[in-house]
Every structure is written in C-alpha cells, then in structure tokens.
Amino acid sequence: MLKVGIVGLPNVGKSTLFNAILKREQALSANYPFATIEPNIGVVDVVDKRLDTLAKLVAVNEMGAPKNILHIQNIDSSVKLPPIVYANIEFVDIAGLVEGANKGEGLGNQFLANIREVDMIIQVVRDFSDPNIVREHSKNPDVDSDVINSELIYKDLESIEKKLKVLGNDTKKSKEINILNIYFEHLNKGFFALDINPNKNDNTPISKEDYYEFIKPLFLLTDKEMIYVFNVDDPSVGSTPNLSGDSQQNITKEYKERPVIYISAKLESELSSLSNEDQKAYLQELGIAEAGLDKITRACFNKLGLISYFTAGVKEVRAWEIKKESNALVAAGRIHTDFMKNFIKAEVIAYEDYVKYGTKLLCKEAGRLRLEGKEYIVKDGDVIEFKIGA
C-alpha cells in the first residue's frame, strides 16, 4: 500500500488536513507546537468513479438490478450492488519539524526517522493569515518551505557522511565512494537527491545498477517524491492563492517536477462533515471545481507512477494499483502470489469497451475481449480476469 507522509512546520494545518482526509477527528489539532508527537496513521480510498460505473453494470447484467440505475448517481439503498473496493493510500501525519531538526532540535531525529519510512512526502506550507494561530517561523511561505527542505537535505548529507567514514580509503570501494561524493556535492548545493535519480532523470551520471546497489539502501529523505500543499485562506481557494510576491512562480520553477496544490485545510475539514451532494453544492457556490483532498490523493497516485486495473464480478468490483509498465504477471501477483506461480492467461477488456457493451460475453462477441500472456503491459482501466492453473 502506498504510504504518504504529511510534513511541515508546527501549526501549518497538517493535522487539520489529516483529519479532513480521514473525515474524523483522529489527530489532535491544537494551537501550539508539537501538538502531534507520535505519527497519526490512517488509510483512505482513492475514489475512482469508473468503479461505480462497473458496479452498476454488474448489478444490471448479472444481479437483476433495473437498467435505469445506469443513469442515476445516487442509487436507492434497496438496489443491491456488488461491494466496491477502491485502491488505498496510507497517510501519516508526522509531527511538525523545526529548524535544527537534523541535530535533534524539537524531537527532530524521531520525526525525520518517521519520514524515512514513507514512500512520498506531502509538505504543507502555511499561507493563511489567521493571527490567532501561533506561527513558528517567518511570514514568508517560501522561507518556511526552505526550512523543511534544508532539514531533509542536512539529514541526507549526514547519512552520506556516515557511510563515507565507514568506507574510509578502501580502494576496493572506490566506485561506491565516487558515487556517494557525487550525491554529497549535489545535496550540498541545496538540491534534492531525487533530481539525479536515474529512474527519474535520464541526464544523470548515475546508472540504475549503481543507484540500487549504493544509494537506494541509504533511504535518503530527498530521494522521495514530494507534493507541496499550500494551506491558504478560505476566500482565496477559488481564485488567487494568498501567496507573497511571486511565490507561486518561484516554487513552480524551482521544483517544476513536484506538483503544487492550493487548498484550505479549514474548508476541507468543513467539507468532510457534509454529504457528497452537499459538498458539491458548497463547492459550486464557492466556484471551486474539485475538492482539494481529491486533488491530493490523485496527485499522490500519479506522482508515484501508479495505475489501476479492475476486477469486476458479483462478489466485488475492485481496483488494484500497480506501477506503470507492469506486465500481466506482476498484476496477477497483486491479487495473490499463487496467481503468479500458476498463471495461464489473462482475459482483458478495456474499460471503455466494457462500458460500451455492458458484459464480458457481449465484449467477447464484439471481439473486444483479448487473451494476453504474462508479458502483456497492463493499461490503466483494464478489466482483467486471470486464468490460473492448479
């Protein structure tokens, strides 16, 4: 399961955002530094409307539900649908970092260790103007963001320094030492390790083989994907964010490969207590096309290069997340390792074809059902049934 850490300076709205994500008051939200000490953890769905459509089709064509439900958004509870299982993301609300965290300031070592355990990072940056909320650092969101980034970089420099000391002047380790020094110099200039990750950048002096042998085991903090979430005032969400000067341009330019999302954690918290219909009406009234939380979950999913394939039947309609360019054998293994061992073939229908024809049988008759082998590259939205041997 994808694991995402939410980080930021104290009192930037991390726990408010986390509570909104989980739609319940799980994390302590308080107006003082370190209201969060132990990380709060919660699992949320990556809502995919395609699953809802597939569930309706299964209900109509295999469970005897009336055809009119295909055109109804909110279906009466008396109509039986197959259970829907969305892909999941695990969010971790990590305590507020402070300047000097890499040296242990403000329980910094513990917090940085928590970051090491996640797959990617959401950095929440304060850009709301409530004077009643204690502000740990400056009034400039760019400076606040730099504090967090610097602490992550310092910790990575420390990790590389420790490794270099262990290696010493061992001539047999000259290749590893050279690669570590490349990373050290890069980080020392204020850049992230991810920038020269060969899996993300073709223009890098590091080969993939050397990366996995020498760098990956260090679990560098800045080698993780990151999304910036600017927590703005309520009125600014639907129009222009309350950024200082050309803050938006600077952030986008400096970290052009890292998405920047503008939300109001306070507004998202209010939305989380409303029904789906009331949420839509409220957002429409504010002139906002999409809730910030939906943007965040989708951005996390996409930034890590994940796609979903579906299984659809009476027992359940389910999304399975896999890396882009994964083959059918890997996809089968997401369901169970035995599926990999006993793989025979995969019956594949594109989502659009399934919706057009309505059933597996009709797709087959129309020539839209394909039999694929282990090496087939699964596409986002494929509806798959695996044929498994004994």
mmCIF file of C-alpha atoms in Angstrom:
data_model
loop_
_atom_site.group_PDB
_atom_site.id
_atom_site.type_symbol
_atom_site.label_atom_id
_atom_site.label_comp_id
_atom_site.label_asym_id
_atom_site.label_seq_id
_atom_site.Cartn_x
_atom_site.Cartn_y
_atom_site.Cartn_z
ATOM 1 C CA MET A 1 0.000 0.000 0.000
ATOM 2 C CA LEU A 2 1.192 3.495 -0.874
ATOM 3 C CA LYS A 3 2.393 5.308 2.262
ATOM 4 C CA VAL A 4 2.415 9.131 2.247
ATOM 5 C CA GLY A 5 3.888 11.316 4.994
ATOM 6 C CA ILE A 6 2.425 14.762 5.750
ATOM 7 C CA VAL A 7 5.151 17.130 6.988
ATOM 8 C CA GLY A 8 5.548 20.824 7.706
ATOM 9 C CA LEU A 9 6.451 23.348 10.378
ATOM 10 C CA PRO A 10 4.301 23.363 13.543
ATOM 11 C CA ASN A 11 0.817 24.881 13.200
ATOM 12 C CA VAL A 12 0.679 24.952 9.396
ATOM 13 C CA GLY A 13 -2.530 22.888 9.326
ATOM 14 C CA LYS A 14 -1.150 19.367 8.903
ATOM 15 C CA SER A 15 -3.399 17.728 11.468
ATOM 16 C CA THR A 16 -6.447 19.670 10.265
ATOM 17 C CA LEU A 17 -5.732 18.406 6.766
ATOM 18 C CA PHE A 18 -5.147 14.882 8.057
ATOM 19 C CA ASN A 19 -8.459 14.905 9.938
ATOM 20 C CA ALA A 20 -10.238 16.094 6.808
ATOM 21 C CA ILE A 21 -8.624 13.335 4.775
ATOM 22 C CA LEU A 22 -9.866 10.722 7.225
ATOM 23 C CA LYS A 23 -13.191 12.531 7.774
ATOM 24 C CA ARG A 24 -12.906 12.212 11.524
ATOM 25 C CA GLU A 25 -11.066 13.876 14.407
ATOM 26 C CA GLN A 26 -8.242 11.387 14.758
ATOM 27 C CA ALA A 27 -5.241 13.696 15.032
ATOM 28 C CA LEU A 28 -5.001 16.225 17.849
ATOM 29 C CA SER A 29 -5.322 19.681 16.305
ATOM 30 C CA ALA A 30 -4.127 22.349 18.713
ATOM 31 C CA ASN A 31 -2.685 25.852 18.636
ATOM 32 C CA TYR A 32 0.772 25.029 19.960
ATOM 33 C CA PRO A 33 3.952 23.427 18.591
ATOM 34 C CA PHE A 34 4.235 19.623 18.713
ATOM 35 C CA ALA A 35 0.505 19.009 19.183
ATOM 36 C CA THR A 36 1.374 15.914 17.168
ATOM 37 C CA ILE A 37 4.250 13.866 18.600
ATOM 38 C CA GLU A 38 3.608 10.264 17.653
ATOM 39 C CA PRO A 39 2.629 9.987 13.976
ATOM 40 C CA ASN A 40 -1.082 9.501 13.312
ATOM 41 C CA ILE A 41 -1.857 6.931 10.635
ATOM 42 C CA GLY A 42 -4.987 6.434 8.555
ATOM 43 C CA VAL A 43 -5.997 4.631 5.378
ATOM 44 C CA VAL A 44 -8.207 6.361 2.799
ATOM 45 C CA ASP A 45 -9.739 5.375 -0.527
ATOM 46 C CA VAL A 46 -8.561 6.678 -3.876
ATOM 47 C CA VAL A 47 -12.065 7.280 -5.189
ATOM 48 C CA ASP A 48 -12.444 6.215 -8.827
ATOM 49 C CA LYS A 49 -15.828 6.821 -10.460
ATOM 50 C CA ARG A 50 -15.100 4.097 -13.007
ATOM 51 C CA LEU A 51 -15.616 1.520 -10.261
ATOM 52 C CA ASP A 52 -19.073 2.912 -9.557
ATOM 53 C CA THR A 53 -19.982 2.503 -13.229
ATOM 54 C CA LEU A 54 -18.650 -1.056 -13.340
ATOM 55 C CA ALA A 55 -20.606 -1.938 -10.198
ATOM 56 C CA LYS A 56 -23.830 -0.680 -11.801
ATOM 57 C CA LEU A 57 -23.169 -2.713 -14.951
ATOM 58 C CA VAL A 58 -22.560 -5.872 -12.925
ATOM 59 C CA ALA A 59 -25.716 -5.213 -10.890
ATOM 60 C CA VAL A 60 -27.868 -4.754 -14.006
ATOM 61 C CA ASN A 61 -26.451 -7.557 -16.126
ATOM 62 C CA GLU A 62 -25.613 -10.183 -13.516
ATOM 63 C CA MET A 63 -27.717 -9.378 -10.439
ATOM 64 C CA GLY A 64 -31.071 -8.369 -11.937
ATOM 65 C CA ALA A 65 -30.994 -4.684 -10.997
ATOM 66 C CA PRO A 66 -33.171 -2.299 -13.060
ATOM 67 C CA LYS A 67 -31.427 -0.724 -16.067
ATOM 68 C CA ASN A 68 -32.379 2.799 -15.043
ATOM 69 C CA ILE A 69 -29.699 2.756 -12.292
ATOM 70 C CA LEU A 70 -27.074 3.208 -15.009
ATOM 71 C CA HIS A 71 -28.188 6.828 -15.312
ATOM 72 C CA ILE A 72 -28.760 7.558 -11.617
ATOM 73 C CA GLN A 73 -25.983 8.987 -9.461
ATOM 74 C CA ASN A 74 -27.451 8.299 -6.022
ATOM 75 C CA ILE A 75 -28.984 4.826 -6.097
ATOM 76 C CA ASP A 76 -31.669 3.768 -3.642
ATOM 77 C CA SER A 77 -30.312 1.508 -0.893
ATOM 78 C CA SER A 78 -32.841 -1.154 -1.882
ATOM 79 C CA VAL A 79 -30.897 -1.790 -5.104
ATOM 80 C CA LYS A 80 -28.196 -4.353 -4.458
ATOM 81 C CA LEU A 81 -24.763 -3.559 -5.883
ATOM 82 C CA PRO A 82 -21.605 -5.640 -5.651
ATOM 83 C CA PRO A 83 -19.188 -4.348 -2.974
ATOM 84 C CA ILE A 84 -16.799 -1.697 -4.295
ATOM 85 C CA VAL A 85 -13.169 -1.789 -3.135
ATOM 86 C CA TYR A 86 -11.073 1.250 -4.052
ATOM 87 C CA ALA A 87 -7.292 1.450 -4.114
ATOM 88 C CA ASN A 88 -5.916 2.786 -0.827
ATOM 89 C CA ILE A 89 -3.374 5.305 0.389
ATOM 90 C CA GLU A 90 -1.989 5.287 3.926
ATOM 91 C CA PHE A 91 -1.462 8.823 5.225
ATOM 92 C CA VAL A 92 0.929 9.509 8.109
ATOM 93 C CA ASP A 93 0.652 12.816 9.998
ATOM 94 C CA ILE A 94 4.249 13.430 11.084
ATOM 95 C CA ALA A 95 4.948 15.914 13.870
ATOM 96 C CA GLY A 96 5.979 19.459 12.973
ATOM 97 C CA LEU A 97 9.628 19.894 12.063
ATOM 98 C CA VAL A 98 11.650 22.858 13.277
ATOM 99 C CA GLU A 99 14.913 24.434 12.215
ATOM 100 C CA GLY A 100 17.725 22.263 13.561
ATOM 101 C CA ALA A 101 15.683 19.055 13.438
ATOM 102 C CA ASN A 102 18.627 17.240 11.843
ATOM 103 C CA LYS A 103 20.574 17.975 15.053
ATOM 104 C CA GLY A 104 17.762 16.737 17.269
ATOM 105 C CA GLU A 105 16.006 20.059 17.867
ATOM 106 C CA GLY A 106 12.333 19.647 18.771
ATOM 107 C CA LEU A 107 12.476 15.839 18.721
ATOM 108 C CA GLY A 108 13.808 16.215 15.185
ATOM 109 C CA ASN A 109 15.615 12.876 14.912
ATOM 110 C CA GLN A 110 12.432 10.975 15.740
ATOM 111 C CA PHE A 111 10.387 12.950 13.217
ATOM 112 C CA LEU A 112 12.963 12.558 10.449
ATOM 113 C CA ALA A 113 13.057 8.818 11.098
ATOM 114 C CA ASN A 114 9.287 8.720 10.598
ATOM 115 C CA ILE A 115 9.716 10.426 7.218
ATOM 116 C CA ARG A 116 12.234 7.778 6.185
ATOM 117 C CA GLU A 117 9.515 5.119 6.382
ATOM 118 C CA VAL A 118 7.110 6.673 3.839
ATOM 119 C CA ASP A 119 7.027 6.343 0.043
ATOM 120 C CA MET A 120 6.468 10.017 -0.665
ATOM 121 C CA ILE A 121 6.018 13.341 1.115
ATOM 122 C CA ILE A 122 3.295 15.970 1.223
ATOM 123 C CA GLN A 123 4.799 19.212 2.511
ATOM 124 C CA VAL A 124 2.141 21.524 3.949
ATOM 125 C CA VAL A 125 3.129 25.197 3.773
ATOM 126 C CA ARG A 126 1.271 27.870 5.730
ATOM 127 C CA ASP A 127 -0.128 30.690 3.623
ATOM 128 C CA PHE A 128 -3.213 31.657 5.622
ATOM 129 C CA SER A 129 -3.394 34.853 7.642
ATOM 130 C CA ASP A 130 -5.055 33.906 10.956
ATOM 131 C CA PRO A 131 -3.161 35.982 13.581
ATOM 132 C CA ASN A 132 -4.537 33.814 16.390
ATOM 133 C CA ILE A 133 -2.587 30.759 15.249
ATOM 134 C CA VAL A 134 0.962 30.606 16.599
ATOM 135 C CA ARG A 135 3.490 30.917 13.787
ATOM 136 C CA GLU A 136 6.721 29.032 14.340
ATOM 137 C CA HIS A 137 8.788 30.769 11.691
ATOM 138 C CA SER A 138 8.552 33.679 9.260
ATOM 139 C CA LYS A 139 5.546 35.145 7.471
ATOM 140 C CA ASN A 140 7.009 34.094 4.130
ATOM 141 C CA PRO A 141 5.833 30.681 2.859
ATOM 142 C CA ASP A 142 8.946 30.353 0.697
ATOM 143 C CA VAL A 143 11.197 30.669 3.752
ATOM 144 C CA ASP A 144 9.062 28.190 5.696
ATOM 145 C CA SER A 145 9.352 25.689 2.867
ATOM 146 C CA ASP A 146 13.117 26.204 2.721
ATOM 147 C CA VAL A 147 13.382 25.285 6.420
ATOM 148 C CA ILE A 148 11.787 21.887 5.790
ATOM 149 C CA ASN A 149 13.763 21.241 2.612
ATOM 150 C CA SER A 150 17.023 22.202 4.315
ATOM 151 C CA GLU A 151 16.397 19.843 7.228
ATOM 152 C CA LEU A 152 15.770 16.959 4.836
ATOM 153 C CA ILE A 153 18.925 17.787 2.888
ATOM 154 C CA TYR A 154 21.043 18.106 6.049
ATOM 155 C CA LYS A 155 19.881 14.690 7.219
ATOM 156 C CA ASP A 156 20.798 13.147 3.868
ATOM 157 C CA LEU A 157 24.228 14.781 3.968
ATOM 158 C CA GLU A 158 24.699 13.274 7.413
ATOM 159 C CA SER A 159 23.722 9.811 6.140
ATOM 160 C CA ILE A 160 26.224 10.014 3.280
ATOM 161 C CA GLU A 161 28.981 11.337 5.562
ATOM 162 C CA LYS A 162 28.499 8.390 7.907
ATOM 163 C CA LYS A 163 28.705 5.950 5.013
ATOM 164 C CA LEU A 164 31.851 7.606 3.641
ATOM 165 C CA LYS A 165 33.518 7.366 7.059
ATOM 166 C CA VAL A 166 32.778 3.648 7.177
ATOM 167 C CA LEU A 167 34.281 3.148 3.712
ATOM 168 C CA GLY A 168 37.350 5.256 4.515
ATOM 169 C CA ASN A 169 40.037 4.986 1.818
ATOM 170 C CA ASP A 170 39.241 1.419 0.801
ATOM 171 C CA THR A 171 40.432 1.250 -2.818
ATOM 172 C CA LYS A 172 38.113 -1.693 -3.464
ATOM 173 C CA LYS A 173 35.203 0.633 -2.740
ATOM 174 C CA SER A 174 36.374 3.482 -4.982
ATOM 175 C CA LYS A 175 33.316 3.258 -7.252
ATOM 176 C CA GLU A 176 30.897 3.485 -4.322
ATOM 177 C CA ILE A 177 32.903 6.327 -2.764
ATOM 178 C CA ASN A 178 32.839 8.254 -6.041
ATOM 179 C CA ILE A 179 29.055 7.889 -6.386
ATOM 180 C CA LEU A 180 28.486 8.919 -2.774
ATOM 181 C CA ASN A 181 30.628 12.013 -3.341
ATOM 182 C CA ILE A 182 28.551 12.920 -6.414
ATOM 183 C CA TYR A 183 25.421 12.803 -4.273
ATOM 184 C CA PHE A 184 27.113 14.706 -1.434
ATOM 185 C CA GLU A 185 28.170 17.551 -3.732
ATOM 186 C CA HIS A 186 24.711 17.672 -5.312
ATOM 187 C CA LEU A 187 22.950 17.851 -1.933
ATOM 188 C CA ASN A 188 25.469 20.361 -0.601
ATOM 189 C CA LYS A 189 24.335 22.760 -3.345
ATOM 190 C CA GLY A 190 20.803 22.629 -1.941
ATOM 191 C CA PHE A 191 19.336 20.180 -4.444
ATOM 192 C CA PHE A 192 17.344 17.004 -3.805
ATOM 193 C CA ALA A 193 18.738 13.516 -4.354
ATOM 194 C CA LEU A 194 15.679 12.756 -6.495
ATOM 195 C CA ASP A 195 16.988 15.185 -9.133
ATOM 196 C CA ILE A 196 19.786 12.769 -10.097
ATOM 197 C CA ASN A 197 17.860 9.549 -9.512
ATOM 198 C CA PRO A 198 18.349 7.568 -12.768
ATOM 199 C CA ASN A 199 14.772 6.325 -12.544
ATOM 200 C CA LYS A 200 13.540 9.924 -12.756
ATOM 201 C CA ASN A 201 16.189 11.626 -14.856
ATOM 202 C CA ASP A 202 17.943 10.274 -17.950
ATOM 203 C CA ASN A 203 20.559 13.040 -17.779
ATOM 204 C CA THR A 204 22.398 11.793 -14.688
ATOM 205 C CA PRO A 205 25.902 10.380 -14.107
ATOM 206 C CA ILE A 206 24.446 7.536 -12.012
ATOM 207 C CA SER A 207 23.472 4.221 -13.596
ATOM 208 C CA LYS A 208 20.406 2.365 -12.353
ATOM 209 C CA GLU A 209 22.571 -0.556 -11.282
ATOM 210 C CA ASP A 210 24.809 1.674 -9.154
ATOM 211 C CA TYR A 211 21.792 3.502 -7.731
ATOM 212 C CA TYR A 212 20.185 0.302 -6.470
ATOM 213 C CA GLU A 213 23.475 -1.030 -5.115
ATOM 214 C CA PHE A 214 24.841 2.070 -3.385
ATOM 215 C CA ILE A 215 22.131 4.746 -2.970
ATOM 216 C CA LYS A 216 18.796 3.005 -2.546
ATOM 217 C CA PRO A 217 19.894 1.239 0.704
ATOM 218 C CA LEU A 218 20.517 4.660 2.318
ATOM 219 C CA PHE A 219 16.803 5.598 2.103
ATOM 220 C CA LEU A 220 17.629 9.249 1.505
ATOM 221 C CA LEU A 221 14.801 11.587 2.502
ATOM 222 C CA THR A 222 15.171 13.832 -0.552
ATOM 223 C CA ASP A 223 15.077 10.812 -2.854
ATOM 224 C CA LYS A 224 11.315 10.644 -2.277
ATOM 225 C CA GLU A 225 8.641 12.224 -4.440
ATOM 226 C CA MET A 226 7.150 15.367 -2.912
ATOM 227 C CA ILE A 227 3.971 17.387 -3.363
ATOM 228 C CA TYR A 228 3.626 20.915 -1.989
ATOM 229 C CA VAL A 229 0.265 21.780 -0.434
ATOM 230 C CA PHE A 230 -0.196 25.495 0.282
ATOM 231 C CA ASN A 231 -2.744 25.978 3.066
ATOM 232 C CA VAL A 232 -4.484 29.231 2.136
ATOM 233 C CA ASP A 233 -7.343 31.362 3.469
ATOM 234 C CA ASP A 234 -10.857 30.188 2.612
ATOM 235 C CA PRO A 235 -11.770 33.057 0.261
ATOM 236 C CA SER A 236 -8.619 32.624 -1.828
ATOM 237 C CA VAL A 237 -9.077 28.964 -2.718
ATOM 238 C CA GLY A 238 -11.406 29.552 -5.627
ATOM 239 C CA SER A 239 -9.406 32.418 -7.098
ATOM 240 C CA THR A 240 -5.862 33.613 -6.487
ATOM 241 C CA PRO A 241 -3.862 31.989 -3.684
ATOM 242 C CA ASN A 242 -2.712 34.304 -0.913
ATOM 243 C CA LEU A 243 0.928 33.989 -1.874
ATOM 244 C CA SER A 244 3.566 36.591 -1.152
ATOM 245 C CA GLY A 245 5.022 38.193 -4.274
ATOM 246 C CA ASP A 246 5.933 35.690 -6.959
ATOM 247 C CA SER A 247 5.990 32.785 -4.502
ATOM 248 C CA GLN A 248 3.940 30.547 -6.774
ATOM 249 C CA GLN A 249 6.253 31.169 -9.726
ATOM 250 C CA ASN A 250 9.382 30.524 -7.648
ATOM 251 C CA ILE A 251 8.105 27.261 -6.194
ATOM 252 C CA THR A 252 6.903 26.011 -9.568
ATOM 253 C CA LYS A 253 10.151 26.959 -11.270
ATOM 254 C CA GLU A 254 12.475 25.546 -8.638
ATOM 255 C CA TYR A 255 10.559 22.294 -8.186
ATOM 256 C CA LYS A 256 8.916 22.004 -11.584
ATOM 257 C CA GLU A 257 8.674 18.225 -11.285
ATOM 258 C CA ARG A 258 6.846 18.494 -7.961
ATOM 259 C CA PRO A 259 3.149 19.387 -8.031
ATOM 260 C CA VAL A 260 1.883 22.405 -6.114
ATOM 261 C CA ILE A 261 -1.700 22.207 -4.808
ATOM 262 C CA TYR A 262 -3.564 25.081 -3.130
ATOM 263 C CA ILE A 263 -6.218 24.191 -0.563
ATOM 264 C CA SER A 264 -7.788 25.485 2.611
ATOM 265 C CA ALA A 265 -7.422 22.799 5.277
ATOM 266 C CA LYS A 266 -10.160 24.570 7.238
ATOM 267 C CA LEU A 267 -12.537 24.401 4.273
ATOM 268 C CA GLU A 268 -11.640 20.763 3.594
ATOM 269 C CA SER A 269 -12.423 19.989 7.231
ATOM 270 C CA GLU A 270 -15.847 21.601 6.849
ATOM 271 C CA LEU A 271 -16.496 19.713 3.605
ATOM 272 C CA SER A 272 -15.612 16.384 5.188
ATOM 273 C CA SER A 273 -18.615 16.664 7.518
ATOM 274 C CA LEU A 274 -21.057 17.139 4.612
ATOM 275 C CA SER A 275 -22.759 14.590 2.388
ATOM 276 C CA ASN A 276 -21.436 14.150 -1.155
ATOM 277 C CA GLU A 277 -24.320 16.136 -2.592
ATOM 278 C CA ASP A 278 -23.908 18.981 -0.085
ATOM 279 C CA GLN A 279 -20.171 19.047 -0.777
ATOM 280 C CA LYS A 280 -20.783 19.509 -4.496
ATOM 281 C CA ALA A 281 -23.317 22.266 -3.881
ATOM 282 C CA TYR A 282 -20.994 24.083 -1.477
ATOM 283 C CA LEU A 283 -18.009 23.855 -3.833
ATOM 284 C CA GLN A 284 -20.132 25.097 -6.720
ATOM 285 C CA GLU A 285 -21.263 28.039 -4.620
ATOM 286 C CA LEU A 286 -17.615 28.894 -3.909
ATOM 287 C CA GLY A 287 -16.639 28.494 -7.552
ATOM 288 C CA ILE A 288 -14.332 25.540 -6.868
ATOM 289 C CA ALA A 289 -14.355 22.706 -9.398
ATOM 290 C CA GLU A 290 -12.894 19.983 -7.190
ATOM 291 C CA ALA A 291 -12.230 19.376 -3.514
ATOM 292 C CA GLY A 292 -8.582 19.753 -2.555
ATOM 293 C CA LEU A 293 -8.439 16.311 -0.977
ATOM 294 C CA ASP A 294 -9.392 14.651 -4.258
ATOM 295 C CA LYS A 295 -6.589 16.580 -5.946
ATOM 296 C CA ILE A 296 -4.139 15.407 -3.297
ATOM 297 C CA THR A 297 -4.997 11.694 -3.440
ATOM 298 C CA ARG A 298 -4.937 11.692 -7.240
ATOM 299 C CA ALA A 299 -1.641 13.613 -7.342
ATOM 300 C CA CYS A 300 -0.045 11.130 -4.915
ATOM 301 C CA PHE A 301 -1.231 8.216 -7.029
ATOM 302 C CA ASN A 302 0.005 9.749 -10.273
ATOM 303 C CA LYS A 303 3.294 11.095 -8.922
ATOM 304 C CA LEU A 304 4.422 7.620 -7.930
ATOM 305 C CA GLY A 305 3.606 6.349 -11.407
ATOM 306 C CA LEU A 306 0.709 4.141 -10.359
ATOM 307 C CA ILE A 307 -2.234 2.980 -12.450
ATOM 308 C CA SER A 308 -5.309 0.909 -11.633
ATOM 309 C CA TYR A 309 -6.667 -2.196 -13.265
ATOM 310 C CA PHE A 310 -10.050 -3.603 -12.291
ATOM 311 C CA THR A 311 -11.640 -6.925 -11.464
ATOM 312 C CA ALA A 312 -15.420 -6.946 -11.785
ATOM 313 C CA GLY A 313 -17.881 -9.564 -10.588
ATOM 314 C CA VAL A 314 -20.821 -10.258 -8.327
ATOM 315 C CA LYS A 315 -18.566 -10.788 -5.291
ATOM 316 C CA GLU A 316 -16.822 -7.418 -5.672
ATOM 317 C CA VAL A 317 -15.712 -4.707 -8.073
ATOM 318 C CA ARG A 318 -12.164 -3.747 -7.167
ATOM 319 C CA ALA A 319 -9.253 -1.518 -8.175
ATOM 320 C CA TRP A 320 -5.709 -2.881 -7.935
ATOM 321 C CA GLU A 321 -2.844 -0.402 -8.055
ATOM 322 C CA ILE A 322 0.359 -1.289 -9.906
ATOM 323 C CA LYS A 323 3.309 0.627 -11.330
ATOM 324 C CA LYS A 324 3.005 1.874 -14.895
ATOM 325 C CA GLU A 325 4.526 -0.524 -17.440
ATOM 326 C CA SER A 326 3.883 -3.524 -15.173
ATOM 327 C CA ASN A 327 3.109 -6.743 -17.015
ATOM 328 C CA ALA A 328 0.189 -9.120 -16.523
ATOM 329 C CA LEU A 329 2.244 -11.434 -14.305
ATOM 330 C CA VAL A 330 3.033 -8.616 -11.864
ATOM 331 C CA ALA A 331 -0.612 -7.526 -11.934
ATOM 332 C CA ALA A 332 -1.714 -11.063 -11.104
ATOM 333 C CA GLY A 333 0.671 -11.087 -8.157
ATOM 334 C CA ARG A 334 -1.110 -8.092 -6.643
ATOM 335 C CA ILE A 335 -4.088 -10.368 -6.026
ATOM 336 C CA HIS A 336 -2.110 -13.349 -4.729
ATOM 337 C CA THR A 337 1.371 -14.771 -5.205
ATOM 338 C CA ASP A 338 -0.194 -18.074 -6.295
ATOM 339 C CA PHE A 339 -1.612 -16.227 -9.292
ATOM 340 C CA MET A 340 1.964 -15.613 -10.445
ATOM 341 C CA LYS A 341 3.039 -19.207 -9.913
ATOM 342 C CA ASN A 342 0.058 -20.704 -11.743
ATOM 343 C CA PHE A 343 -0.574 -18.005 -14.348
ATOM 344 C CA ILE A 344 -2.071 -19.320 -17.616
ATOM 345 C CA LYS A 345 -3.500 -16.246 -19.349
ATOM 346 C CA ALA A 346 -5.377 -13.015 -18.761
ATOM 347 C CA GLU A 347 -8.720 -12.100 -20.278
ATOM 348 C CA VAL A 348 -8.530 -8.338 -20.826
ATOM 349 C CA ILE A 349 -11.232 -5.824 -21.714
ATOM 350 C CA ALA A 350 -10.573 -2.082 -21.936
ATOM 351 C CA TYR A 351 -12.758 -0.121 -19.521
ATOM 352 C CA GLU A 352 -14.337 1.874 -22.367
ATOM 353 C CA ASP A 353 -15.308 -1.342 -24.178
ATOM 354 C CA TYR A 354 -16.767 -2.853 -21.018
ATOM 355 C CA VAL A 355 -18.940 0.228 -20.524
ATOM 356 C CA LYS A 356 -19.980 0.247 -24.195
ATOM 357 C CA TYR A 357 -21.053 -3.413 -24.377
ATOM 358 C CA GLY A 358 -22.030 -3.981 -20.752
ATOM 359 C CA THR A 359 -20.927 -7.575 -20.155
ATOM 360 C CA LYS A 360 -17.919 -9.799 -20.664
ATOM 361 C CA LEU A 361 -19.922 -12.025 -23.031
ATOM 362 C CA LEU A 362 -21.009 -9.142 -25.256
ATOM 363 C CA CYS A 363 -17.436 -7.809 -25.313
ATOM 364 C CA LYS A 364 -16.256 -11.246 -26.431
ATOM 365 C CA GLU A 365 -18.889 -11.413 -29.182
ATOM 366 C CA ALA A 366 -17.813 -7.963 -30.382
ATOM 367 C CA GLY A 367 -14.183 -9.050 -30.479
ATOM 368 C CA ARG A 368 -13.212 -6.697 -27.653
ATOM 369 C CA LEU A 369 -12.040 -9.373 -25.203
ATOM 370 C CA ARG A 370 -8.367 -10.217 -25.631
ATOM 371 C CA LEU A 371 -6.353 -13.175 -24.358
ATOM 372 C CA GLU A 372 -2.981 -11.934 -23.132
ATOM 373 C CA GLY A 373 0.118 -13.653 -21.788
ATOM 374 C CA LYS A 374 2.499 -12.892 -18.932
ATOM 375 C CA GLU A 375 4.379 -10.133 -20.745
ATOM 376 C CA TYR A 376 1.334 -8.062 -21.674
ATOM 377 C CA ILE A 377 1.767 -4.489 -20.376
ATOM 378 C CA VAL A 378 -1.323 -3.667 -18.340
ATOM 379 C CA LYS A 379 -3.037 -0.375 -19.151
ATOM 380 C CA ASP A 380 -4.876 1.920 -16.787
ATOM 381 C CA GLY A 381 -8.531 0.879 -16.634
ATOM 382 C CA ASP A 382 -8.102 -2.645 -17.977
ATOM 383 C CA VAL A 383 -10.787 -5.005 -16.689
ATOM 384 C CA ILE A 384 -8.997 -8.316 -16.186
ATOM 385 C CA GLU A 385 -9.896 -11.872 -15.266
ATOM 386 C CA PHE A 386 -6.891 -14.112 -14.675
ATOM 387 C CA LYS A 387 -6.991 -17.773 -15.653
ATOM 388 C CA ILE A 388 -4.995 -19.722 -13.109
ATOM 389 C CA GLY A 389 -3.895 -23.366 -13.163
ATOM 390 C CA ALA A 390 -3.907 -25.791 -10.260
#
